[in-house]
Coordinates of N, CA and C in Angstrom, one line a residue:
M22 N 15.1 8.6 23.6 CA 15.9 9.1 24.6 C 14.0 9.2 25.2
R23 N 13.9 8.9 26.4 CA 12.7 8.4 27.2 C 12.3 9.9 27.8
V24 N 11.5 10.8 27.2 CA 10.9 12.0 27.7 C 9.4 12.3 27.8
H25 N 9.3 12.2 28.7 CA 7.7 12.6 28.8 C 7.4 14.0 28.5
M26 N 6.4 13.9 27.8 CA 5.7 15.4 27.5 C 5.5 16.4 28.4
L27 N 6.1 17.6 29.2 CA 5.7 18.3 29.0 C 4.5 19.4 28.9
L28 N 3.1 18.9 29.3 CA 2.2 19.8 28.4 C 1.3 20.7 29.4
A29 N 1.6 21.7 29.0 CA 0.7 22.7 29.8 C -0.4 23.2 30.0
L30 N -1.4 23.2 31.0 CA -2.5 23.0 31.1 C -3.3 24.4 31.0
L31 N -4.5 24.5 30.7 CA -5.2 25.7 30.7 C -5.5 26.2 32.1
V32 N -5.7 27.4 32.2 CA -5.8 27.8 33.7 C -7.3 28.1 33.9
A33 N -7.6 27.8 35.3 CA -9.2 28.0 35.5 C -9.5 29.2 36.1
A34 N -10.6 29.4 36.0 CA -11.1 30.9 36.7 C -12.7 30.8 37.3
S35 N -12.8 31.5 38.3 CA -14.0 31.4 38.7 C -14.7 32.5 38.8
L36 N -16.1 32.7 37.9 CA -16.6 34.2 37.9 C -17.3 34.3 39.4
L37 N -16.8 35.8 39.4 CA -17.3 36.4 41.2 C -18.7 36.8 40.9
S38 N -18.8 37.9 40.0 CA -20.0 38.5 39.6 C -20.2 38.7 38.4
A39 N -21.3 39.0 37.7 CA -21.4 39.5 36.1 C -23.0 40.0 36.3
C40 N -22.9 40.8 35.1 CA -24.6 41.2 34.8 C -25.4 40.0 34.7
T41 N -26.8 40.2 35.1 CA -28.2 39.5 35.2 C -28.2 39.3 33.5
G42 N -28.7 37.9 33.1 CA -29.1 37.5 31.8 C -27.9 37.2 31.5
P43 N -28.3 36.1 29.9 CA -27.3 35.5 29.2 C -26.6 36.2 28.2
S44 N -25.8 37.3 28.8 CA -24.7 38.2 27.9 C -24.0 37.1 27.0
A45 N -23.4 37.7 26.0 CA -22.5 37.3 25.2 C -21.2 36.8 25.9
E46 N -21.1 38.1 26.9 CA -19.8 37.9 27.5 C -19.8 36.6 28.5
E47 N -20.9 36.4 29.2 CA -21.2 35.3 30.3 C -20.9 34.1 29.4
E48 N -21.8 34.1 28.4 CA -21.7 32.5 27.1 C -20.3 32.3 27.2
I49 N -19.5 33.0 26.5 CA -18.1 33.2 26.1 C -17.6 32.6 27.5
Y50 N -17.6 33.2 28.4 CA -17.0 32.5 29.7 C -17.5 31.4 30.1
E51 N -18.4 31.0 30.1 CA -19.0 29.7 30.6 C -18.5 28.4 29.6
H52 N -18.1 29.0 28.2 CA -17.8 28.0 26.8 C -16.3 27.9 27.4
L53 N -15.7 28.8 27.7 CA -13.8 28.9 28.2 C -14.0 28.0 29.2
E54 N -14.6 28.2 30.4 CA -14.2 27.5 31.5 C -14.9 26.0 31.6
K55 N -15.7 25.7 30.7 CA -16.1 24.7 30.5 C -14.7 23.6 29.7
A56 N -14.3 24.4 28.7 CA -13.4 23.6 28.2 C -12.3 23.5 29.0
V57 N -11.9 24.3 29.7 CA -10.9 24.1 31.0 C -11.3 22.6 31.7
T58 N -12.3 22.6 32.2 CA -12.9 21.3 32.9 C -12.8 20.0 31.9
L59 N -13.1 20.2 30.9 CA -12.9 18.9 30.2 C -11.7 18.5 29.8
E60 N -10.6 19.5 30.0 CA -9.2 18.8 30.1 C -8.5 18.4 31.5
D61 N -9.7 18.3 32.2 CA -9.5 17.3 33.4 C -8.8 16.0 33.2
T62 N -9.4 15.1 32.4 CA -8.5 14.0 32.2 C -7.4 13.9 31.4
F63 N -7.3 14.9 30.5 CA -6.2 15.2 29.9 C -5.2 15.4 31.2
R64 N -5.3 16.1 32.1 CA -4.5 16.2 33.2 C -4.1 15.1 34.0
E65 N -5.2 14.3 34.4 CA -5.2 13.2 35.3 C -4.4 12.0 34.5
Q66 N -4.0 12.1 33.5 CA -3.1 10.9 33.0 C -1.6 11.0 33.0
Q67 N -1.1 12.3 33.5 CA 0.2 12.9 33.6 C 1.0 11.9 34.6
Q68 N 0.4 11.9 35.7 CA 1.5 11.0 36.7 C 1.3 9.5 36.4
P69 N 0.3 8.9 35.8 CA 0.2 7.4 35.4 C 1.1 7.3 33.9
M70 N 1.2 8.3 33.6 CA 2.1 8.4 32.3 C 3.6 8.4 32.7
V71 N 3.9 9.0 33.4 CA 5.4 9.3 34.4 C 5.6 7.8 34.7
D72 N 4.6 7.4 35.7 CA 5.1 5.9 36.2 C 5.3 4.8 35.0
L73 N 4.2 5.0 34.3 CA 4.6 4.0 33.5 C 5.8 4.0 32.4
E74 N 6.3 5.3 32.4 CA 7.5 5.4 31.6 C 8.8 4.8 32.2
S75 N 8.7 5.4 33.8 CA 9.7 5.0 34.6 C 9.8 3.6 34.8
E76 N 9.0 3.0 34.6 CA 8.7 1.4 34.9 C 9.4 0.9 33.5
E77 N 8.7 1.3 32.6 CA 9.6 0.5 31.2 C 10.7 1.0 31.1
Q78 N 11.5 2.0 31.3 CA 12.6 2.3 31.0 C 13.4 1.4 32.3
Q79 N 13.3 1.3 33.4 CA 14.0 0.2 34.2 C 14.0 -0.9 33.7
L80 N 12.7 -1.5 33.0 CA 12.9 -2.8 32.4 C 13.8 -2.8 31.3
Y81 N 14.0 -1.9 30.5 CA 14.8 -1.5 29.2 C 16.4 -1.7 29.8
E82 N 16.7 -1.2 30.8 CA 18.0 -1.2 31.5 C 18.3 -2.4 31.9
E83 N 17.5 -3.1 32.8 CA 17.5 -4.4 33.2 C 18.0 -5.5 31.7
I84 N 17.2 -5.3 30.5 CA 17.1 -5.8 29.6 C 18.8 -6.2 28.6
I85 N 19.0 -4.5 28.6 CA 20.2 -4.4 27.9 C 21.7 -5.2 29.0
D86 N 21.3 -4.9 30.0 CA 22.1 -5.6 31.2 C 22.5 -7.3 31.1
L87 N 21.4 -7.7 30.3 CA 21.6 -9.1 30.3 C 22.4 -9.9 29.0
N88 N 22.7 -10.9 29.1 CA 23.6 -11.4 27.6 C 22.8 -12.6 27.3
M89 N 23.3 -13.2 26.0 CA 22.1 -14.1 25.3 C 21.8 -15.5 26.0
D90 N 23.0 -15.5 27.2 CA 22.7 -16.9 27.8 C 21.4 -16.9 28.6
Q91 N 21.1 -15.7 28.9 CA 19.9 -15.3 29.6 C 18.6 -15.1 29.0
F92 N 18.8 -15.4 27.5 CA 17.8 -15.1 26.7 C 16.1 -15.2 27.0
E93 N 15.6 -16.3 27.6 CA 14.2 -16.4 28.1 C 14.2 -15.3 29.2
E94 N 14.9 -14.7 29.5 CA 14.6 -13.7 30.7 C 14.7 -12.5 29.7
I95 N 15.5 -12.4 28.7 CA 15.4 -11.2 27.9 C 13.5 -11.1 27.5
K96 N 13.6 -12.3 26.6 CA 12.4 -12.6 25.9 C 11.0 -11.9 27.0
E97 N 11.1 -12.5 28.3 CA 9.9 -12.5 29.4 C 10.0 -10.9 29.6
K98 N 11.0 -10.1 30.0 CA 11.3 -8.5 30.3 C 10.8 -8.0 28.9
S99 N 11.2 -8.0 27.8 CA 10.7 -7.5 26.6 C 9.1 -7.5 26.6
Q100 N 8.7 -8.6 26.9 CA 7.4 -8.7 26.4 C 6.5 -7.9 27.6
E101 N 6.9 -7.9 28.9 CA 6.5 -7.1 29.5 C 6.3 -5.5 29.4
A102 N 7.7 -5.4 28.8 CA 8.1 -3.9 28.1 C 7.0 -3.6 27.2
A103 N 6.6 -4.1 26.4 CA 5.7 -4.0 25.2 C 4.3 -3.7 25.7
S104 N 3.8 -4.6 26.8 CA 2.8 -4.5 27.4 C 2.6 -3.2 27.9
I105 N 3.6 -2.7 28.5 CA 3.4 -1.3 29.1 C 3.4 0.0 27.8
V106 N 4.1 -0.4 26.9 CA 4.2 0.4 25.8 C 2.4 0.5 25.4
E107 N 1.6 -0.3 25.4 CA 0.4 -0.1 25.1 C -0.5 0.2 26.3
E108 N 0.0 0.1 27.4 CA -0.7 0.9 28.7 C -0.4 2.7 28.2
R109 N 0.6 3.0 27.7 CA 0.9 4.1 27.8 C 0.1 4.9 26.4
R110 N 0.1 3.9 25.4 CA -0.9 4.5 24.4 C -2.2 4.8 24.9
E111 N -2.6 3.6 25.6 CA -4.4 3.9 26.2 C -4.2 5.3 27.0
K112 N -3.2 5.8 27.7 CA -3.0 6.7 28.4 C -3.4 8.2 27.1
L113 N -2.4 8.0 26.3 CA -2.1 9.0 25.2 C -3.5 8.9 24.5
E114 N -4.3 8.1 24.2 CA -5.7 8.2 23.5 C -6.6 8.8 24.8
L115 N -6.6 8.7 25.8 CA -7.5 9.4 26.9 C -7.2 11.0 26.7
E116 N -5.8 11.1 26.8 CA -5.4 12.5 26.8 C -6.0 13.2 25.4
K117 N -5.9 12.7 24.5 CA -6.3 13.4 23.0 C -7.8 13.4 23.1
E118 N -8.7 12.3 23.3 CA -10.1 12.7 23.6 C -10.5 13.9 24.3
S119 N -9.6 14.0 25.6 CA -9.9 15.3 26.5 C -9.7 16.6 25.7
I120 N -8.6 16.4 25.3 CA -8.1 17.9 24.1 C -9.3 18.2 23.0
D121 N -9.6 16.9 22.5 CA -10.4 17.1 21.2 C -11.8 17.4 21.9
A122 N -12.5 16.9 23.0 CA -13.6 17.6 23.6 C -13.6 18.8 24.2
A123 N -12.3 19.4 24.7 CA -12.1 20.7 24.9 C -12.3 21.7 23.7
K124 N -11.7 21.2 22.9 CA -11.7 22.2 21.7 C -12.7 22.5 21.1
E125 N -13.8 21.0 21.1 CA -15.0 21.3 20.6 C -15.8 22.3 21.3
E126 N -15.7 22.2 22.8 CA -16.4 23.2 23.8 C -16.1 24.6 23.3
F127 N -14.6 25.0 23.1 CA -14.2 26.2 22.8 C -14.7 26.7 21.6
D128 N -14.8 26.1 20.5 CA -15.1 26.5 19.1 C -16.8 27.1 19.1
K129 N -17.3 26.8 20.5 CA -18.7 27.5 20.5 C -18.6 28.9 20.8
I130 N -17.2 29.7 21.1 CA -17.4 31.0 21.2 C -17.3 31.7 20.1
E131 N -16.9 31.0 18.7 CA -16.5 31.7 17.6 C -18.1 32.7 17.2
P132 N -19.0 32.0 17.4 CA -20.4 32.8 16.8 C -20.7 33.9 17.9
L133 N -20.3 33.8 18.9 CA -20.5 34.6 20.2 C -19.6 35.9 20.0
V134 N -18.6 36.0 19.2 CA -17.6 37.1 19.6 C -18.3 38.0 18.5
E135 N -19.1 38.0 17.8 CA -19.7 38.8 16.9 C -20.6 39.8 17.7
D136 N -21.4 39.1 18.7 CA -22.3 39.5 19.4 C -21.8 40.3 20.7
L137 N -20.3 40.5 20.7 CA -20.0 41.3 21.9 C -20.5 42.9 21.7
D138 N -20.2 43.7 22.7 CA -20.7 45.1 22.3 C -19.9 45.6 21.2
E139 N -20.5 46.3 20.1 CA -19.9 46.9 19.2 C -18.5 47.9 19.8
E140 N -18.9 48.7 20.8 CA -18.5 49.6 21.1 C -17.0 48.9 21.6
N141 N -17.2 47.6 22.3 CA -16.1 47.3 23.1 C -15.1 46.3 22.0
T142 N -14.5 47.3 20.9 CA -13.5 46.8 20.4 C -12.3 45.8 20.8
D143 N -12.0 46.5 21.9 CA -10.7 45.6 22.4 C -11.2 44.0 22.6
A144 N -12.3 44.0 23.4 CA -12.6 42.5 23.7 C -12.8 42.0 22.4
K145 N -13.5 42.6 21.5 CA -13.5 41.5 20.3 C -12.3 41.4 19.5
A146 N -11.3 42.1 19.6 CA -9.9 41.9 19.4 C -9.4 40.6 20.1
K147 N -9.4 40.6 21.4 CA -8.8 39.9 22.1 C -9.1 38.4 21.9
A148 N -10.7 38.6 21.7 CA -11.4 37.4 21.5 C -10.9 36.5 20.3
E149 N -10.4 37.1 19.3 CA -10.2 36.7 18.0 C -8.6 36.5 18.3
D150 N -7.9 37.0 18.7 CA -6.6 36.7 19.2 C -6.7 35.5 19.6
L151 N -7.6 35.3 20.9 CA -7.5 33.8 21.4 C -8.1 32.8 20.4
I152 N -9.2 33.0 19.8 CA -9.3 31.9 18.8 C -8.2 31.6 18.2
E153 N -7.2 32.5 17.3 CA -6.1 31.9 16.7 C -5.1 31.1 17.4
T154 N -4.9 31.8 18.7 CA -4.2 30.9 19.9 C -4.3 29.7 19.9
M155 N -5.8 29.4 20.0 CA -6.7 28.3 20.7 C -6.2 27.4 19.2
N156 N -6.5 27.7 17.9 CA -6.2 27.0 17.1 C -4.8 26.7 16.7
G157 N -4.2 27.5 17.0 CA -2.4 27.2 16.8 C -2.1 26.2 18.1
R158 N -2.5 26.2 19.3 CA -2.5 25.2 20.2 C -2.8 23.8 19.8
Y159 N -4.2 23.7 19.2 CA -4.7 22.2 19.0 C -4.0 21.9 17.9
D160 N -3.5 22.6 16.8 CA -3.0 22.1 16.0 C -1.6 21.5 16.2
T161 N -0.9 22.6 17.4 CA 0.4 21.8 17.6 C 0.1 20.3 18.5
Y162 N -0.9 20.3 19.0 CA -1.2 19.1 19.7 C -1.4 18.0 19.1
Q163 N -2.0 17.9 17.9 CA -2.1 17.1 16.7 C -0.9 16.5 16.4
S164 N 0.2 17.4 16.0 CA 1.3 17.0 15.9 C 2.0 16.1 16.8
L165 N 2.1 16.9 17.8 CA 2.5 16.4 19.3 C 2.1 14.7 19.3
Y166 N 1.0 14.4 19.3 CA 0.2 13.7 19.3 C 0.8 12.4 18.5
T167 N 0.5 12.9 17.0 CA 1.1 11.9 16.3 C 2.7 11.6 16.4
A168 N 3.4 12.5 16.9 CA 5.0 12.3 16.9 C 5.0 11.2 18.2
Y169 N 4.2 11.4 19.4 CA 4.3 10.4 20.4 C 3.9 9.3 19.7
E170 N 3.0 9.1 19.3 CA 2.1 8.0 18.9 C 3.3 7.1 18.2
E171 N 3.8 7.7 17.2 CA 4.8 7.2 16.5 C 6.0 6.5 17.2
A172 N 6.5 7.6 18.1 CA 7.2 7.0 19.4 C 6.8 5.6 19.9
L173 N 5.8 5.6 20.5 CA 5.4 4.6 20.9 C 5.5 3.1 20.3
T174 N 4.8 3.0 18.7 CA 5.4 2.2 17.9 C 6.8 1.8 17.4
L175 N 7.5 2.7 17.9 CA 8.9 2.4 17.6 C 9.5 1.7 18.9
D176 N 8.9 2.1 19.9 CA 9.3 1.3 21.3 C 8.7 -0.1 21.1
K177 N 7.5 -0.2 20.9 CA 6.7 -1.6 20.6 C 7.8 -2.3 19.7
E178 N 8.2 -1.8 18.5 CA 9.1 -2.7 17.6 C 10.4 -3.1 18.3
L179 N 11.1 -2.2 19.0 CA 11.9 -2.6 19.9 C 11.8 -3.5 20.8
Y180 N 11.2 -3.9 21.4 CA 10.8 -4.8 22.4 C 10.3 -6.3 21.4
E181 N 9.8 -6.1 20.4 CA 9.5 -7.2 19.6 C 10.7 -7.7 18.9
M182 N 11.9 -7.0 18.6 CA 13.2 -7.0 18.1 C 14.1 -7.9 19.1
M183 N 13.7 -7.5 20.3 CA 14.6 -8.2 21.4 C 14.1 -9.6 21.9
Q184 N 13.2 -9.9 21.2 CA 12.5 -11.3 21.5 C 13.2 -12.3 20.4
Q185 N 14.0 -11.8 19.3 CA 14.6 -12.6 18.6 C 16.0 -12.9 18.6
E186 N 16.1 -14.3 18.7 CA 17.6 -14.7 19.0 C 19.1 -14.0 18.0
D187 N 18.2 -13.7 16.9 CA 19.2 -13.3 15.8 C 19.2 -11.9 15.8
L188 N 18.9 -11.4 16.8 CA 19.0 -9.6 16.6 C 20.7 -9.2 16.7
T189 N 20.8 -8.6 15.7 CA 22.3 -8.2 15.8 C 22.5 -6.8 16.7
E190 N 23.6 -6.2 17.1 CA 23.8 -5.3 17.6 C 23.5 -3.8 16.6
E191 N 23.7 -4.3 15.8 CA 23.4 -3.2 14.2 C 21.9 -2.9 14.4
Q192 N 21.2 -3.9 14.1 CA 19.9 -3.7 14.2 C 19.2 -3.3 15.1
L193 N 19.8 -3.6 16.8 CA 19.3 -2.8 17.9 C 19.6 -1.4 17.8
Q194 N 20.9 -1.0 17.4 CA 21.7 0.3 17.7 C 20.7 1.3 16.6
E195 N 20.3 0.5 15.4 CA 19.7 1.5 14.3 C 18.2 1.9 14.9
Q196 N 17.5 0.9 15.3 CA 16.1 1.2 16.1 C 16.1 2.2 17.3
V197 N 16.9 2.1 18.2 CA 17.3 2.9 19.3 C 17.6 4.2 18.5
D198 N 18.6 4.7 17.4 CA 18.7 5.9 16.8 C 17.0 6.3 16.5
K199 N 16.5 5.8 15.8 CA 15.2 5.6 15.0 C 14.4 6.4 16.6
I200 N 14.3 5.9 17.8 CA 13.7 6.0 19.0 C 14.0 7.4 19.1
N201 N 15.2 7.6 19.7 CA 15.8 8.8 20.0 C 15.5 9.7 19.3
Q202 N 15.8 10.0 17.5 CA 15.2 11.0 16.9 C 13.8 11.5 16.9
K203 N 12.9 10.4 17.3 CA 11.4 10.6 17.4 C 11.0 11.2 18.8
Y204 N 11.8 10.9 19.7 CA 11.4 11.7 20.7 C 12.2 13.0 20.9
N205 N 13.0 13.5 20.5 CA 13.3 14.7 19.6 C 12.2 15.6 19.5
E206 N 11.9 14.8 18.4 CA 10.6 15.9 17.7 C 9.5 15.6 18.7
V207 N 9.4 15.1 19.4 CA 8.1 15.2 20.2 C 8.7 16.2 21.6
I208 N 9.8 16.6 21.7 CA 10.2 17.7 22.8 C 10.0 18.5 22.0
E209 N 10.5 19.1 21.0 CA 10.2 20.0 19.9 C 8.9 20.4 19.9
Q210 N 7.7 19.4 19.7 CA 6.6 19.9 19.4 C 5.6 20.3 20.8
N211 N 6.6 19.7 22.1 CA 5.8 19.8 23.2 C 6.3 21.3 23.8
E212 N 7.3 21.9 23.3 CA 7.6 23.0 23.7 C 7.0 24.3 22.9
S213 N 6.4 23.9 21.5 CA 5.7 24.7 21.2 C 4.5 24.9 21.5
F214 N 3.9 23.7 21.9 CA 2.6 23.5 22.7 C 2.6 24.2 23.8
N215 N 3.4 24.3 24.8 CA 3.5 24.7 26.0 C 3.6 26.5 25.6
Q216 N 4.1 26.9 24.7 CA 4.4 28.5 24.3 C 2.8 28.7 24.2
H217 N 2.1 28.1 23.3 CA 0.8 28.4 22.7 C -0.1 28.4 24.0
T218 N 0.1 27.6 25.1 CA -0.9 27.3 26.0 C -0.3 28.7 27.2
E219 N 0.8 29.2 27.0 CA 0.9 30.3 28.2 C 0.4 31.7 27.4
E220 N 0.5 31.6 26.1 CA -0.3 32.8 25.0 C -1.5 32.9 25.4
Y221 N -2.1 31.5 25.3 CA -3.5 31.6 25.3 C -4.3 32.0 27.0
N222 N -3.4 31.3 27.9 CA -3.9 32.0 29.4 C -3.9 33.2 29.7
T223 N -2.6 34.0 28.6 CA -2.4 35.6 29.0 C -3.8 36.1 28.2
L224 N -4.0 35.6 26.9 CA -5.0 36.3 26.2 C -6.6 36.2 26.7
K225 N -6.6 35.0 27.7 CA -7.9 34.7 28.1 C -8.2 35.6 29.3
K226 N -7.2 36.0 30.1 CA -7.3 36.8 31.3 C -7.5 38.5 30.8
E227 N -6.7 38.8 29.6 CA -7.0 39.8 29.1 C -8.4 40.3 28.7
L228 N -9.1 39.1 27.9 CA -10.2 39.2 27.5 C -11.3 39.5 28.3
Y229 N -11.0 38.5 29.8 CA -12.2 38.7 30.8 C -11.9 40.0 31.2
E230 N -10.7 40.6 31.3 CA -10.6 42.0 31.9 C -11.5 43.3 30.7
A231 N -10.7 42.8 29.0 CA -11.9 43.7 28.4 C -13.3 43.3 28.2
M232 N -13.9 42.3 28.7 CA -15.2 42.2 28.7 C -15.8 42.6 30.0
E233 N -14.9 43.2 30.9 CA -15.3 43.5 32.3 C -15.8 42.5 33.5
L234 N -15.9 41.3 33.2 CA -15.6 40.3 34.1 C -15.2 40.2 35.4
D235 N -15.8 40.1 36.3 CA -15.0 39.9 37.8 C -14.7 38.6 38.0
V236 N -13.5 37.8 37.9 CA -12.9 36.8 38.1 C -11.9 36.6 38.9
T237 N -11.6 35.5 39.5 CA -10.6 35.1 40.3 C -9.9 33.7 39.6
Y238 N -8.8 33.7 39.8 CA -8.5 32.7 39.1 C -7.5 31.4 39.8
E239 N -7.8 30.3 39.4 CA -7.1 29.3 40.6 C -6.3 28.6 39.6
E240 N -4.7 28.6 39.8 CA -3.9 28.6 39.0 C -3.6 26.7 39.3
T241 N -3.0 26.3 38.7 CA -2.8 24.4 38.8 C -1.5 24.3 38.1
D242 N -1.1 23.2 38.9 CA 0.2 22.7 37.9 C 0.0 22.8 36.3
T243 N 1.1 23.5 35.9 CA 0.7 23.3 34.4 C 1.6 22.6 33.8
D244 N 2.6 22.2 34.4 CA 3.8 21.1 33.7 C 3.3 19.8 34.1
R245 N 4.3 18.9 33.3 CA 4.3 17.4 33.5 C 5.7 17.5 34.0
E246 N 5.7 16.3 34.7 CA 7.3 16.0 35.3 C 7.7 15.3 33.8
E247 N 9.2 14.9 34.0 CA 10.0 15.1 33.2 C 10.7 13.8 33.3
D248 N 11.0 12.9 32.2 CA 11.7 11.9 32.5 C 12.7 11.9 31.2
D249 N 14.0 12.1 31.8 CA 14.7 12.2 30.8 C 16.0 11.3 30.2
S250 N 15.6 10.2 31.0 CA 16.7 9.1 30.4 C 16.5 8.6 29.2
S251 N 17.6 7.9 28.5 CA 17.7 7.9 27.1 C 18.0 6.3 26.7
E252 N 17.8 6.1 25.5 CA 18.2 4.6 25.2 C 19.6 4.9 24.5
E253 N 20.5 3.9 25.0 CA 21.9 4.2 24.2 C 22.5 2.9 23.5

């Protein structure tokens, strides 16, 4: 199944006004919003990934429409599709680097939570919930990344198999089944990731309110496009 990850993104906010001086509240805000910015590269890979997936899927469909009398063409298209898989892998690595950098920035708020006004127990509780949710979001992304990377490896193996003249229909179907199963896992992990992100965005807004920060939110496109064609 050729399904691109629908990855939700963090919602950015702009600080309108706050107390003077580097308060814990302001420092937490700065780290959280910098984390959003660090996910820009993550977001920028979306459309290129969708385009590459569509291009690869088109090649796959062209390959399976050919017969063994056209083996040289099968081989050529399979090599081209395999190169696209590697391009997708490069985009995936850029996405992961972006997520990792954002998480590293986010982690800087943990020591600041203890510095929040002791009387503002609501803000502290929201901050702790936010940390727990972000940790869950990050862990889910790692599982999502692993599943997607494994799916790419299976894709690459498929196109290498297609370059073998003695490939049997049974072997081909077995590999396709593995690929579809792995992409189903990608979808499941992606849904969990999106749920964590939605919860995170809600909690972040509630935290800003509890810290009495005057902010305005700039909503961005939070999902990726979906390419739901399948390999059969």
